[in-house]
Short mmCIF file of C-alpha atoms and ligand atoms in Angstrom, two decimals:
data_model
loop_
_atom_site.label_atom_id
_atom_site.label_comp_id
_atom_site.label_asym_id
_atom_site.label_seq_id
_atom_site.Cartn_x
_atom_site.Cartn_y
_atom_site.Cartn_z
CA UNK A 1 -13.83 21.04 20.45
CA UNK A 2 -15.88 23.26 18.14
CA UNK A 3 -16.86 26.59 19.62
CA UNK A 4 -19.61 28.76 18.12
CA UNK A 5 -18.91 27.86 14.50
CA UNK A 6 -21.29 25.23 13.13
CA UNK A 7 -18.84 24.29 10.42
CA UNK A 8 -15.75 22.30 11.24
CA UNK A 9 -12.60 24.42 10.84
CA UNK A 10 -10.04 22.39 8.96
CA UNK A 11 -6.41 23.33 8.36
CA UNK A 12 -4.64 21.81 5.35
CA UNK A 13 -0.89 22.46 5.28
CA UNK A 14 0.51 22.06 1.79
CA UNK A 15 -3.01 22.82 0.58
CA UNK A 16 -1.84 24.49 -2.64
CA UNK A 17 -0.02 21.33 -3.70
CA UNK A 18 -1.20 18.44 -5.84
CA UNK A 19 -3.01 16.28 -3.26
CA UNK A 20 -3.68 19.24 -0.91
CA UNK A 21 -5.66 21.19 -3.51
CA UNK A 22 -7.96 18.23 -4.19
CA UNK A 23 -8.37 17.74 -0.44
CA UNK A 24 -9.30 21.42 0.09
CA UNK A 25 -11.91 21.10 -2.66
CA UNK A 26 -13.39 17.98 -1.08
CA UNK A 27 -13.46 19.45 2.45
CA UNK A 28 -15.25 22.57 1.18
CA UNK A 29 -17.77 20.42 -0.69
CA UNK A 30 -18.39 18.56 2.58
CA UNK A 31 -19.39 21.86 4.24
CA UNK A 32 -16.23 22.69 6.21
CA UNK A 33 -14.35 25.95 6.71
CA UNK A 34 -10.97 25.37 5.12
CA UNK A 35 -7.72 27.15 5.94
CA UNK A 36 -5.06 26.39 3.34
CA UNK A 37 -1.49 27.07 4.49
CA UNK A 38 1.36 26.90 2.00
CA UNK A 39 4.75 28.48 1.31
CA UNK A 40 4.31 27.84 -2.45
CA UNK A 41 7.62 26.00 -2.76
CA UNK A 42 6.14 23.33 -5.03
CA UNK A 43 2.47 24.23 -4.81
CA UNK A 44 0.87 27.04 -6.76
CA UNK A 45 -2.01 29.48 -6.44
CA UNK A 46 -3.27 28.15 -9.77
CA UNK A 47 -4.14 24.86 -8.03
CA UNK A 48 -6.57 26.62 -5.71
CA UNK A 49 -7.47 29.73 -7.76
CA UNK A 50 -10.99 28.39 -8.30
CA UNK A 51 -11.52 28.22 -4.51
CA UNK A 52 -10.47 31.81 -3.82
CA UNK A 53 -13.59 33.89 -3.32
CA UNK A 54 -15.43 31.07 -1.56
CA UNK A 55 -16.27 32.60 1.86
CA UNK A 56 -15.43 29.29 3.55
CA UNK A 57 -11.95 29.12 2.03
CA UNK A 58 -8.95 31.02 3.35
CA UNK A 59 -5.42 31.01 1.99
CA UNK A 60 -2.38 31.82 4.13
CA UNK A 61 1.24 32.05 2.95
CA UNK A 62 3.22 30.46 5.76
CA UNK A 63 6.17 28.12 6.19
CA UNK A 64 5.37 25.27 8.61
CA UNK A 65 8.93 25.30 9.95
CA UNK A 66 7.70 28.34 11.93
CA UNK A 67 4.99 28.10 14.60
CA UNK A 68 1.41 28.83 13.62
CA UNK A 69 -1.33 30.12 15.90
CA UNK A 70 -4.82 29.50 14.57
CA UNK A 71 -7.99 27.97 15.99
CA UNK A 72 -8.97 24.81 14.16
CA UNK A 73 -10.69 21.47 14.81
CA UNK A 74 -8.72 19.26 12.42
CA UNK A 75 -5.30 19.44 10.79
CA UNK A 76 -4.17 17.62 7.67
CA UNK A 77 -0.37 18.00 7.60
CA UNK A 78 0.63 17.63 3.94
CA UNK A 79 3.31 20.34 3.70
CA UNK A 80 6.47 18.80 2.26
CA UNK A 81 7.93 18.60 -1.23
CA UNK A 82 7.21 15.08 -2.47
CA UNK A 83 9.23 14.66 -5.67
CA UNK A 84 12.96 13.78 -5.48
CA UNK A 85 14.13 16.76 -7.57
CA UNK A 86 12.19 19.09 -5.27
CA UNK A 87 13.11 17.55 -1.91
CA UNK A 88 16.76 17.19 -2.94
CA UNK A 89 16.96 20.85 -4.02
CA UNK A 90 17.43 21.94 -0.37
CA UNK A 91 17.68 18.74 1.67
CA UNK A 92 18.18 20.53 4.98
CA UNK A 93 14.96 22.49 4.45
CA UNK A 94 13.21 19.20 3.54
CA UNK A 95 14.17 17.63 6.87
CA UNK A 96 13.18 20.82 8.66
CA UNK A 97 9.81 20.85 6.91
CA UNK A 98 9.08 17.29 8.02
CA UNK A 99 10.53 17.52 11.53
CA UNK A 100 10.02 21.15 12.61
CA UNK A 101 6.76 21.19 10.64
CA UNK A 102 5.53 18.15 12.59
CA UNK A 103 6.58 19.69 15.91
CA UNK A 104 4.82 22.96 15.09
CA UNK A 105 1.63 21.32 13.86
CA UNK A 106 1.54 18.82 16.75
CA UNK A 107 2.08 21.69 19.18
CA UNK A 108 -0.85 23.47 17.59
CA UNK A 109 -3.00 20.32 17.76
CA UNK A 110 -2.11 19.92 21.42
CA UNK A 111 -2.97 23.53 22.25
CA UNK A 112 -6.33 23.65 20.45
CA UNK A 113 -7.14 19.94 21.01
CA UNK A 114 -7.42 19.32 17.29
CA UNK A 115 -7.22 15.94 15.60
CA UNK A 116 -4.17 15.76 13.31
CA UNK A 117 -3.36 13.62 10.28
CA UNK A 118 0.16 13.19 8.96
CA UNK A 119 0.76 12.60 5.25
CA UNK A 120 3.51 10.03 5.69
CA UNK A 121 4.85 7.99 2.84
CA UNK A 122 5.72 4.55 1.53
CA UNK A 123 9.30 5.89 1.50
CA UNK A 124 9.46 5.06 5.23
CA UNK A 125 9.92 1.47 4.00
CA UNK A 126 12.98 2.49 1.95
CA UNK A 127 14.04 -0.23 -0.51
CA UNK A 128 11.82 -2.89 1.06
CA UNK A 129 12.86 -6.50 1.56
CA UNK A 130 9.26 -7.47 2.27
CA UNK A 131 6.70 -7.44 -0.49
CA UNK A 132 3.98 -6.17 -0.43
CA UNK A 133 4.70 -3.80 2.46
CA UNK A 134 2.68 -4.14 5.64
CA UNK A 135 2.54 -1.47 8.35
CA UNK A 136 4.39 -3.64 10.87
CA UNK A 137 7.45 -3.82 8.56
CA UNK A 138 10.12 -1.42 9.90
CA UNK A 139 11.68 -0.74 6.55
CA UNK A 140 15.10 -0.76 4.91
CA UNK A 141 16.20 2.86 4.73
CA UNK A 142 19.62 4.34 4.00
CA UNK A 143 20.10 7.07 6.64
CA UNK A 144 22.84 8.94 4.73
CA UNK A 145 21.80 8.77 1.07
CA UNK A 146 20.40 11.43 -1.24
CA UNK A 147 16.80 10.41 -0.47
CA UNK A 148 17.34 10.32 3.29
CA UNK A 149 16.26 13.93 3.93
CA UNK A 150 12.79 12.89 2.82
CA UNK A 151 12.66 9.29 4.07
CA UNK A 152 14.22 9.93 7.48
CA UNK A 153 12.40 13.26 7.87
CA UNK A 154 9.09 11.47 7.39
CA UNK A 155 10.16 8.64 9.73
CA UNK A 156 11.07 11.16 12.43
CA UNK A 157 7.73 12.92 11.89
CA UNK A 158 5.96 9.58 12.55
CA UNK A 159 7.98 9.21 15.76
CA UNK A 160 6.91 12.69 16.85
CA UNK A 161 3.27 11.92 16.11
CA UNK A 162 3.34 8.81 18.29
CA UNK A 163 5.24 10.55 21.09
CA UNK A 164 2.76 13.46 21.15
CA UNK A 165 0.02 10.84 21.24
CA UNK A 166 1.57 8.87 24.13
CA UNK A 167 2.85 11.87 26.05
CA UNK A 168 0.13 14.47 25.41
CA UNK A 169 -2.83 12.39 24.27
CA UNK A 170 -2.99 14.21 20.95
CA UNK A 171 -5.42 12.43 18.62
CA UNK A 172 -3.26 11.36 15.69
CA UNK A 173 -3.72 9.69 12.32
CA UNK A 174 -0.65 8.55 10.42
CA UNK A 175 -1.37 7.75 6.75
CA UNK A 176 1.41 6.14 4.68
CA UNK A 177 0.68 7.36 1.18
CA UNK A 178 1.89 5.33 -1.80
CA UNK A 179 2.42 6.74 -5.32
CA UNK A 180 -0.52 8.99 -6.14
CA UNK A 181 -1.20 10.65 -9.47
CA UNK A 182 -3.78 12.83 -11.18
CA UNK A 183 -4.53 16.33 -12.42
CA UNK A 184 -2.41 19.15 -10.89
CA UNK A 185 0.71 17.07 -10.54
CA UNK A 186 3.68 19.30 -11.16
CA UNK A 187 4.50 18.96 -14.89
CA UNK A 188 8.29 18.86 -14.50
CA UNK A 189 8.94 17.26 -11.17
CA UNK A 190 10.34 14.07 -12.66
CA UNK A 191 7.65 11.86 -11.14
CA UNK A 192 7.03 8.97 -13.41
CA UNK A 193 3.36 9.45 -14.37
CA UNK A 194 3.58 13.19 -15.11
CA UNK A 195 6.96 12.73 -16.78
CA UNK A 196 5.70 10.07 -19.17
CA UNK A 197 2.52 12.00 -20.01
CA UNK A 198 4.36 15.26 -20.68
CA UNK A 199 6.95 13.46 -22.83
CA UNK A 200 4.28 11.51 -24.71
CA UNK A 201 2.19 14.61 -25.44
CA UNK A 202 5.29 16.36 -26.84
CA UNK A 203 6.23 13.30 -28.89
CA UNK A 204 9.57 13.36 -27.03
CA UNK A 205 11.46 10.19 -26.04
CA UNK A 206 10.02 8.52 -22.90
CA UNK A 207 12.81 8.06 -20.37
CA UNK A 208 12.74 4.82 -18.44
CA UNK A 209 15.34 4.46 -15.68
CA UNK A 210 17.11 1.09 -15.51
CA UNK A 211 15.52 -1.66 -17.60
CA UNK A 212 11.99 -0.62 -16.58
CA UNK A 213 11.32 -3.87 -14.71
CA UNK A 214 11.02 -2.07 -11.35
CA UNK A 215 7.39 -2.01 -10.25
CA UNK A 216 5.16 0.67 -8.78
CA UNK A 217 1.51 0.90 -7.78
CA UNK A 218 -0.42 4.01 -8.73
CA UNK A 219 -3.37 5.48 -6.84
CA UNK A 220 -5.66 8.04 -8.45
CA UNK A 221 -5.94 11.25 -6.42
CA UNK A 222 -9.74 11.05 -5.85
CA UNK A 223 -9.29 7.65 -4.22
CA UNK A 224 -6.49 9.05 -2.03
CA UNK A 225 -8.57 12.04 -0.90
CA UNK A 226 -11.45 9.72 0.01
CA UNK A 227 -9.04 7.61 2.09
CA UNK A 228 -7.58 10.63 3.89
CA UNK A 229 -11.04 11.95 4.80
CA UNK A 230 -12.12 8.50 6.03
CA UNK A 231 -8.94 8.22 8.06
CA UNK A 232 -9.61 11.57 9.74
CA UNK A 233 -13.19 10.49 10.49
CA UNK A 234 -12.17 7.10 11.88
CA UNK A 235 -12.38 6.24 15.60
CA UNK A 236 -9.73 7.79 17.85
CA UNK A 237 -8.25 4.32 18.38
CA UNK A 238 -7.30 4.22 14.68
CA UNK A 239 -3.99 6.07 14.93
CA UNK A 240 -2.31 4.26 12.08
CA UNK A 241 0.09 3.93 10.56
CA UNK A 242 -2.22 2.82 7.77
CA UNK A 243 -1.06 2.22 4.21
CA UNK A 244 -3.06 4.09 1.58
CA UNK A 245 -2.49 3.26 -2.04
CA UNK A 246 -3.55 1.11 -4.94
CA UNK A 247 -2.18 -2.44 -4.73
CA UNK A 248 -2.37 -2.94 -8.53
CA UNK A 249 1.27 -3.41 -9.53
CA UNK A 250 2.75 -2.38 -12.88
CA UNK A 251 6.29 -2.29 -14.22
CA UNK A 252 7.57 1.09 -15.29
CA UNK A 253 7.83 -0.28 -18.83
CA UNK A 254 4.14 -1.27 -18.78
CA UNK A 255 3.23 2.22 -17.61
CA UNK A 256 5.26 3.80 -20.42
CA UNK A 257 3.52 1.63 -23.01
CA UNK A 258 0.05 2.43 -21.57
CA UNK A 259 0.74 6.17 -21.68
CA UNK A 260 1.98 5.96 -25.27
CA UNK A 261 -1.17 4.03 -26.26
CA UNK A 262 -3.61 6.36 -24.46
CA UNK A 263 -2.00 9.54 -25.83
CA UNK A 264 -1.61 7.95 -29.30
CA UNK A 265 1.93 9.28 -29.14
CA UNK A 266 4.75 8.65 -31.58
CA UNK A 267 7.27 8.73 -28.70
CA UNK A 268 9.82 5.95 -28.38
CA UNK A 269 11.15 4.56 -25.11
CA UNK A 270 14.78 5.27 -24.15
CA UNK A 271 16.57 3.91 -21.06
CA UNK A 272 18.81 5.78 -18.60
CA UNK A 273 20.91 4.81 -15.58
CA UNK A 274 18.91 4.12 -12.39
CA UNK A 275 19.34 6.92 -9.79
CA UNK A 276 20.67 6.24 -6.25
CA UNK A 277 18.53 4.28 -3.76
CA UNK A 278 15.66 3.85 -6.23
CA UNK A 279 13.41 1.12 -4.77
CA UNK A 280 12.92 -1.91 -7.03
CA UNK A 281 9.42 -2.79 -5.89
CA UNK A 282 6.70 -0.88 -4.14
CA UNK A 283 3.23 -2.23 -3.41
CA UNK A 284 0.97 -1.50 -0.46
CA UNK A 285 -0.76 -4.14 1.62
CA UNK A 286 -4.04 -2.32 2.32
CA UNK A 287 -5.64 -4.87 4.64
CA UNK A 288 -5.73 -2.35 7.51
CA UNK A 289 -7.28 0.40 5.36
CA UNK A 290 -9.97 -2.03 4.21
CA UNK A 291 -10.66 -3.10 7.80
CA UNK A 292 -10.57 0.26 9.59
CA UNK A 293 -11.68 2.68 6.88
CA UNK A 294 -13.81 0.36 4.74
CA UNK A 295 -11.82 1.80 1.86
CA UNK A 296 -10.21 0.50 -1.25
CA UNK A 297 -9.35 2.27 -4.49
CA UNK A 298 -12.04 2.32 -7.15
CA UNK A 299 -10.34 4.06 -10.09
CA UNK A 300 -8.36 1.78 -12.38
CA UNK A 301 -5.05 2.87 -13.92
CA UNK A 302 -6.45 3.39 -17.41
CA UNK A 303 -9.39 5.55 -16.21
CA UNK A 304 -7.10 7.61 -13.98
CA UNK A 305 -4.53 8.06 -16.72
CA UNK A 306 -7.21 9.27 -19.14
CA UNK A 307 -8.25 12.05 -16.71
CA UNK A 308 -4.65 13.00 -16.01
CA UNK A 309 -3.79 13.06 -19.71
CA UNK A 310 -6.84 15.29 -20.37
CA UNK A 311 -5.56 17.74 -17.74
CA UNK A 312 -2.06 17.93 -19.19
CA UNK A 313 -3.41 18.13 -22.72
CA UNK A 314 -5.55 21.12 -21.74
CA UNK A 315 -2.54 22.99 -20.32
CA UNK A 316 -1.13 23.19 -16.83
CA UNK A 317 -3.47 25.77 -15.30
CA UNK A 318 -6.77 24.48 -16.51
CA UNK A 319 -9.23 23.29 -13.86
CA UNK A 320 -9.33 19.54 -13.25
N1 NAD B 401 2.00 12.33 -4.35
C1 NAD B 401 2.47 11.23 -3.85
O1 NAD B 401 2.58 10.23 -4.56
C2 NAD B 401 2.83 11.11 -2.38
C3 NAD B 401 3.30 9.89 -1.91
C4 NAD B 401 3.65 9.78 -0.56
C5 NAD B 401 3.49 10.85 0.30
N2 NAD B 401 3.03 12.04 -0.20
C6 NAD B 401 2.94 13.15 0.75
O2 NAD B 401 1.74 13.87 0.55
C7 NAD B 401 1.96 15.26 0.76
C8 NAD B 401 1.50 16.04 -0.46
O3 NAD B 401 2.25 15.62 -1.60
P1 NAD B 401 1.99 16.18 -3.06
O4 NAD B 401 2.25 15.08 -4.02
O5 NAD B 401 0.70 16.88 -3.10
O6 NAD B 401 3.22 17.18 -3.20
P2 NAD B 401 3.27 18.73 -3.56
O7 NAD B 401 4.70 19.09 -3.65
O8 NAD B 401 2.40 19.01 -4.73
O9 NAD B 401 2.60 19.40 -2.28
C9 NAD B 401 3.31 19.77 -1.14
C10 NAD B 401 2.88 21.16 -0.74
O10 NAD B 401 3.57 21.55 0.45
C11 NAD B 401 4.05 22.88 0.29
N3 NAD B 401 5.20 23.06 1.17
C12 NAD B 401 6.44 22.50 1.07
N4 NAD B 401 7.22 22.89 2.08
C13 NAD B 401 6.45 23.69 2.87
C14 NAD B 401 6.70 24.41 4.06
N5 NAD B 401 7.89 24.37 4.66
N6 NAD B 401 5.69 25.16 4.57
C15 NAD B 401 4.48 25.23 3.97
N7 NAD B 401 4.20 24.57 2.83
C16 NAD B 401 5.18 23.81 2.29
C17 NAD B 401 4.37 23.00 -1.17
O11 NAD B 401 4.44 24.33 -1.63
C18 NAD B 401 3.22 22.22 -1.81
O12 NAD B 401 2.11 23.03 -2.04
C19 NAD B 401 3.44 15.42 1.06
O13 NAD B 401 3.63 15.50 2.45
C20 NAD B 401 4.06 14.16 0.53
O14 NAD B 401 5.23 13.81 1.23
C21 NAD B 401 2.71 12.19 -1.52
#
């Protein structure tokens, strides 16, 4: 329901974060009015500084655990710290952000009849026993561990999305995002790609947890933003959950070696004890995304790493 305004009014919660800032940029380039809502817990104004001054961009400091009253046509709900050191800093607030945040944003979507997309996560699969993970796999999640505030918070948010859909006919889109990387990642959040790049650029030892044989798949942020936009634009019957990620699988050791080679670093690799509940394998099955969104990633790991390295080399606040 778009009244008067010719442009679509799009709300991005967590819009000053890593993925959110790229999404805001893309939505503006597509001719939308963008409202970026963020409490700046892990996001920063630097990520969206270049958008401030654009008459179609608006920034609002707000915590999604409190209700929000705005008139919008679409909502991308990305607000939530995504890195373990950030979401474990205040685990109760993390659960509140996922659960109360979902309730508040779904309530808003219901009131203004907006379409709403949830940035869910591969963490809903926990330490998966099925490989690669398909959307109909219910997961293997520890409900009481140190990662549970994030994993269970996101699982509960998915439940809320589907209940608002069944009970109130809210048009929902649940996207299960797998490891995404690129410019504007937080430099010290301990996530593996940014960690390795920062360590390599300093010539510091590269810390690999465990023996480095655990695997991950890495999706470049431009590919992820394209997928999120396609998901929002998909038919109402495409509610998800849909896995979004790059199925290319690499061991952590392979990633470390690639980063060292691309940065021409003198860093050496050191190993440390694996943290609690760290999944051993993670790889998306993206059959549904290919079918419903006609999407698959197009940026290879080396090309994506080069752009990310260039960003970190230039200094944290430089534009991507
Ligand atoms: N990056 C990934 O690999 C990945 C993987 C799976 C899921 N996701 C999901 O995608 C979303 C974006 O992740 P990201 O990597 O850009 O992380 P990020 O930490 O850079 O962005 C999250 C943003 O949400 C904001 N935020 C946190 N709590 C908030 C609150 N209560 N109210 C308002 N704003 C709040 C933060 O300040 C930040 O700007 C998150 O929901 C995350 O769970 C990301």
